[in-house]
Tab-separated table of C-alpha atoms in Angstrom:
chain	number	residue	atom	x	y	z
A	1460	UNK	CA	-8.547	56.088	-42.590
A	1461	UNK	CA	-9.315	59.697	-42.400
A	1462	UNK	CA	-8.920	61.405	-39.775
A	1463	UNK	CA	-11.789	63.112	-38.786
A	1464	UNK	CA	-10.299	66.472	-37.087
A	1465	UNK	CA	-8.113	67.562	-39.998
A	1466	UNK	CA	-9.415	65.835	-43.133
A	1467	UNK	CA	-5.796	63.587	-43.967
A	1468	UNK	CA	-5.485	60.132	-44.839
A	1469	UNK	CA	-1.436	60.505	-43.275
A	1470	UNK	CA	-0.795	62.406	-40.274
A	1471	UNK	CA	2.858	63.368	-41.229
A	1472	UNK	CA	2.050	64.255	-44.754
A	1473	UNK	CA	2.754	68.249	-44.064
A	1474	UNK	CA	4.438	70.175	-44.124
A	1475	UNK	CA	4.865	69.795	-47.758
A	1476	UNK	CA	7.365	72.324	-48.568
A	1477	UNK	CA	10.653	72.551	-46.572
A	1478	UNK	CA	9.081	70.610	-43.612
A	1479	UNK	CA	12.455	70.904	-41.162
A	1480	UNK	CA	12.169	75.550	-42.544
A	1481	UNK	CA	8.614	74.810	-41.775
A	1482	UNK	CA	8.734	73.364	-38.183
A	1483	UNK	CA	11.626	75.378	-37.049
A	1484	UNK	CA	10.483	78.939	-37.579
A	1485	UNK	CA	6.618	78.280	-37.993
A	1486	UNK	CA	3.415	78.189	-35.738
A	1487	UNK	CA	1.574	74.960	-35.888
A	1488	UNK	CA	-1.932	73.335	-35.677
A	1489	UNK	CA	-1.283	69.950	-33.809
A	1490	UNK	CA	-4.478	67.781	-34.430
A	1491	UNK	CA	-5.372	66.562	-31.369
A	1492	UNK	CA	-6.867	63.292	-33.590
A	1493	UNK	CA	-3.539	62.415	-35.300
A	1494	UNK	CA	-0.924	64.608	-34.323
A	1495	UNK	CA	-0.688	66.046	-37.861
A	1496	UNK	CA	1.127	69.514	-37.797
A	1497	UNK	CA	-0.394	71.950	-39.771
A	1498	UNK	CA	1.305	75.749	-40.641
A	1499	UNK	CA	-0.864	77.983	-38.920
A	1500	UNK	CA	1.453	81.283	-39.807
A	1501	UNK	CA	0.532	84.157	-41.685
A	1502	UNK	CA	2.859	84.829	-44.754
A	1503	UNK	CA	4.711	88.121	-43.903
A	1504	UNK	CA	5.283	89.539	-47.157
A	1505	UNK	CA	1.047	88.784	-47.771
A	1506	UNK	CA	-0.222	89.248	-44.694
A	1507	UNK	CA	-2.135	85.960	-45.158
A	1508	UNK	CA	-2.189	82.611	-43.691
A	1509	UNK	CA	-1.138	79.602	-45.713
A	1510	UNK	CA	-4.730	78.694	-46.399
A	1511	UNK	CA	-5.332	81.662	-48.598
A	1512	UNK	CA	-2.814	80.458	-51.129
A	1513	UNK	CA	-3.880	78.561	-54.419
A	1514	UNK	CA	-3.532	74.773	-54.187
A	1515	UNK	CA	-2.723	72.743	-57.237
A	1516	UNK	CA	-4.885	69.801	-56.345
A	1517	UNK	CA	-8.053	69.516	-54.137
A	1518	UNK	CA	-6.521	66.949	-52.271
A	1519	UNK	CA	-3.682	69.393	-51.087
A	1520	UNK	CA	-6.310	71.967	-50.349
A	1521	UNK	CA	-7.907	69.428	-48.014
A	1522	UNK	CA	-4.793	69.520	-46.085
A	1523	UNK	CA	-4.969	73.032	-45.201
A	1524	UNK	CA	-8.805	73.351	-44.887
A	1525	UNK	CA	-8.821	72.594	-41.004
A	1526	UNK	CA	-6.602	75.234	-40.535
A	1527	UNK	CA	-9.255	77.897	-42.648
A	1528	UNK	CA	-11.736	76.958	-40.306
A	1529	UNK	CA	-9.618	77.283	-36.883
A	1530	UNK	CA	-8.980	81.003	-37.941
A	1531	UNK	CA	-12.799	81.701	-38.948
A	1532	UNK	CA	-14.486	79.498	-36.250
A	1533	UNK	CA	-16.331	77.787	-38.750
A	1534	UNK	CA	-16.818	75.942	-41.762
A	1535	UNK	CA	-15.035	76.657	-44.688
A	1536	UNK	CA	-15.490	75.385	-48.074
A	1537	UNK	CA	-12.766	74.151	-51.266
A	1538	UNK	CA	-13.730	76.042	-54.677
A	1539	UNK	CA	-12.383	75.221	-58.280
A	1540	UNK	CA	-11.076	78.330	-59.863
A	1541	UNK	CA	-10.641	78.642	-63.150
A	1542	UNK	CA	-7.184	81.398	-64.658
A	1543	UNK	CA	-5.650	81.961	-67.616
A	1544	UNK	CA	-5.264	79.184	-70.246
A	1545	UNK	CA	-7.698	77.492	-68.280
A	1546	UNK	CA	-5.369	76.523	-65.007
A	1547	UNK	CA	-7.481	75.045	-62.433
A	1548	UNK	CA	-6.492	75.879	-58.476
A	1549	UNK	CA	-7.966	75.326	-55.427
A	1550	UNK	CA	-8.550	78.098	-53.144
A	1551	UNK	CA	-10.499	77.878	-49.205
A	1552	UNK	CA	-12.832	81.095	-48.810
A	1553	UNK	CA	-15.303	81.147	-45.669
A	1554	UNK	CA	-18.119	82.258	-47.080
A	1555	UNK	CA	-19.045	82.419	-51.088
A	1556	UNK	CA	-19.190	86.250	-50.767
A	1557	UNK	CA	-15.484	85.863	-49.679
A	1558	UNK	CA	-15.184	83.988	-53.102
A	1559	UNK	CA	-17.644	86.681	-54.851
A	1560	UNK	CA	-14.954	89.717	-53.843
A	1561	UNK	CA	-11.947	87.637	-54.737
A	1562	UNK	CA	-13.357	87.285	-57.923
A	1563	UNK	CA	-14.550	90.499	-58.437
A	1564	UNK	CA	-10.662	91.600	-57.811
A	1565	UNK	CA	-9.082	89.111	-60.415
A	1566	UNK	CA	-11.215	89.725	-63.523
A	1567	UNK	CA	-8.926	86.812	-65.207
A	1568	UNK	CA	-10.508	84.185	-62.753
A	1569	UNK	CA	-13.785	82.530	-62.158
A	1570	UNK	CA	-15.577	79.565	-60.318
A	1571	UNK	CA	-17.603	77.234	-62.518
A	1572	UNK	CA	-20.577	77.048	-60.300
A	1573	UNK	CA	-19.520	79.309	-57.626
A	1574	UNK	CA	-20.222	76.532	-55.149
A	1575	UNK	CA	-17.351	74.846	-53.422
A	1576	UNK	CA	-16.082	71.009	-54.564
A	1577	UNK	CA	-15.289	70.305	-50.965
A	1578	UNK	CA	-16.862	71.808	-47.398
A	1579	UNK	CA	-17.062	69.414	-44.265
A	1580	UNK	CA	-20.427	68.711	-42.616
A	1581	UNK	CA	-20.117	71.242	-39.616
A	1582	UNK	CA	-16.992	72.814	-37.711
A	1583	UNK	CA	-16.315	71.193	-34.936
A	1584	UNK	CA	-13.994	72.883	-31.956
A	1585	UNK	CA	-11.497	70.401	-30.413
A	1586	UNK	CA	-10.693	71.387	-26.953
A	1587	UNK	CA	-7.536	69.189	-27.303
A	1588	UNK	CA	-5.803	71.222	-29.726
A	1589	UNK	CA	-2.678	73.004	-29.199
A	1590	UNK	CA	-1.441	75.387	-31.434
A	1591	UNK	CA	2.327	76.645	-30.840
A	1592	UNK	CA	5.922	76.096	-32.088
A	1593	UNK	CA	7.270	72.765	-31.801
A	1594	UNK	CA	10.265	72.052	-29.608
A	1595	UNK	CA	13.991	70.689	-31.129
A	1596	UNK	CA	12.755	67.481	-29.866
A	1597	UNK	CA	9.387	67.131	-31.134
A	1598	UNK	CA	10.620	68.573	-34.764
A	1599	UNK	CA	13.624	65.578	-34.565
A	1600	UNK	CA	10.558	62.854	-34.250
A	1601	UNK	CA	8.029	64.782	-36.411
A	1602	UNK	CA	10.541	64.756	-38.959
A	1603	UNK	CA	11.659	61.119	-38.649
A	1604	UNK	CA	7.809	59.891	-38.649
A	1605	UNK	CA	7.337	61.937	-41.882
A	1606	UNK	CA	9.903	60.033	-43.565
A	1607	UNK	CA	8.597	56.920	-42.762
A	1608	UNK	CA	4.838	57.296	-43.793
């Protein structure tokens, strides 16, 4: 079943790169729904959150969409961009102007329709949420769960 907060079919399927790296040193989205930790840290080096990133599948992009619309307070939507030798990514922009002025800035790139393959019905706030660093503890469990899903 999908959970309905944060869009994921498994609730310990991130962090999908170096989850232990990840849940040590990183801020998280807990969904209050499922428990699911989500990276809610901005990328130093970038200055932008996880969610900016390209995804290389829709279905990964889903997994960081809840997160793009915790930031912006609102709903954000999934668009199919297109790069050199036709490489398809997935990329989360707020609004379609936000996907306008990316493209604008990478010539090499564009969006098929310019609409997005993916936006949920409405953003919903959960007053449940917590969003913080996860205790020694908590990561030890986390970690454990994720293995077994």
């Amino acid at each position: 079943m999908i959970c309905k907060e944060c869009y994921s079919k498994n609730s310990r399927i991130t962090p999908l790169l170096n989850p232990e790296q990840c849940l040590e040193n990183h801020t998280q989205y807990i969904c209050s729904t499922c428990g699911r930790c989500i990276c809610i840290e901005k990328d130093n080096k970038r200055n932008v959150y996880r969610w900016n990133f390209p995804f290389k599948t829709l279905e990964i992009a889903k997994l960081y969409l809840r997160i793009a619309e915790v930031v912006c307070k609102d709903v954000c939507g999934i668009y199919e961009i297109v790069g050199k030798n036709n490489r398809i990514s997935y990329k989360i922009f707020h609004t379609e102007e936000d996907l306008k002025n990316y493209l604008s800035r990478n010539k090499d790139k564009f969006c098929k329709n310019e609409k997005p393959v993916y936006i949920s019905k409405k953003y919903i706030e959960s007053p449940n949420v917590q969003i913080r660093k996860l205790n020694k503890e908590e990561i030890k469990i986390y970690l454990r769960e994720q293995k077994q899903s």
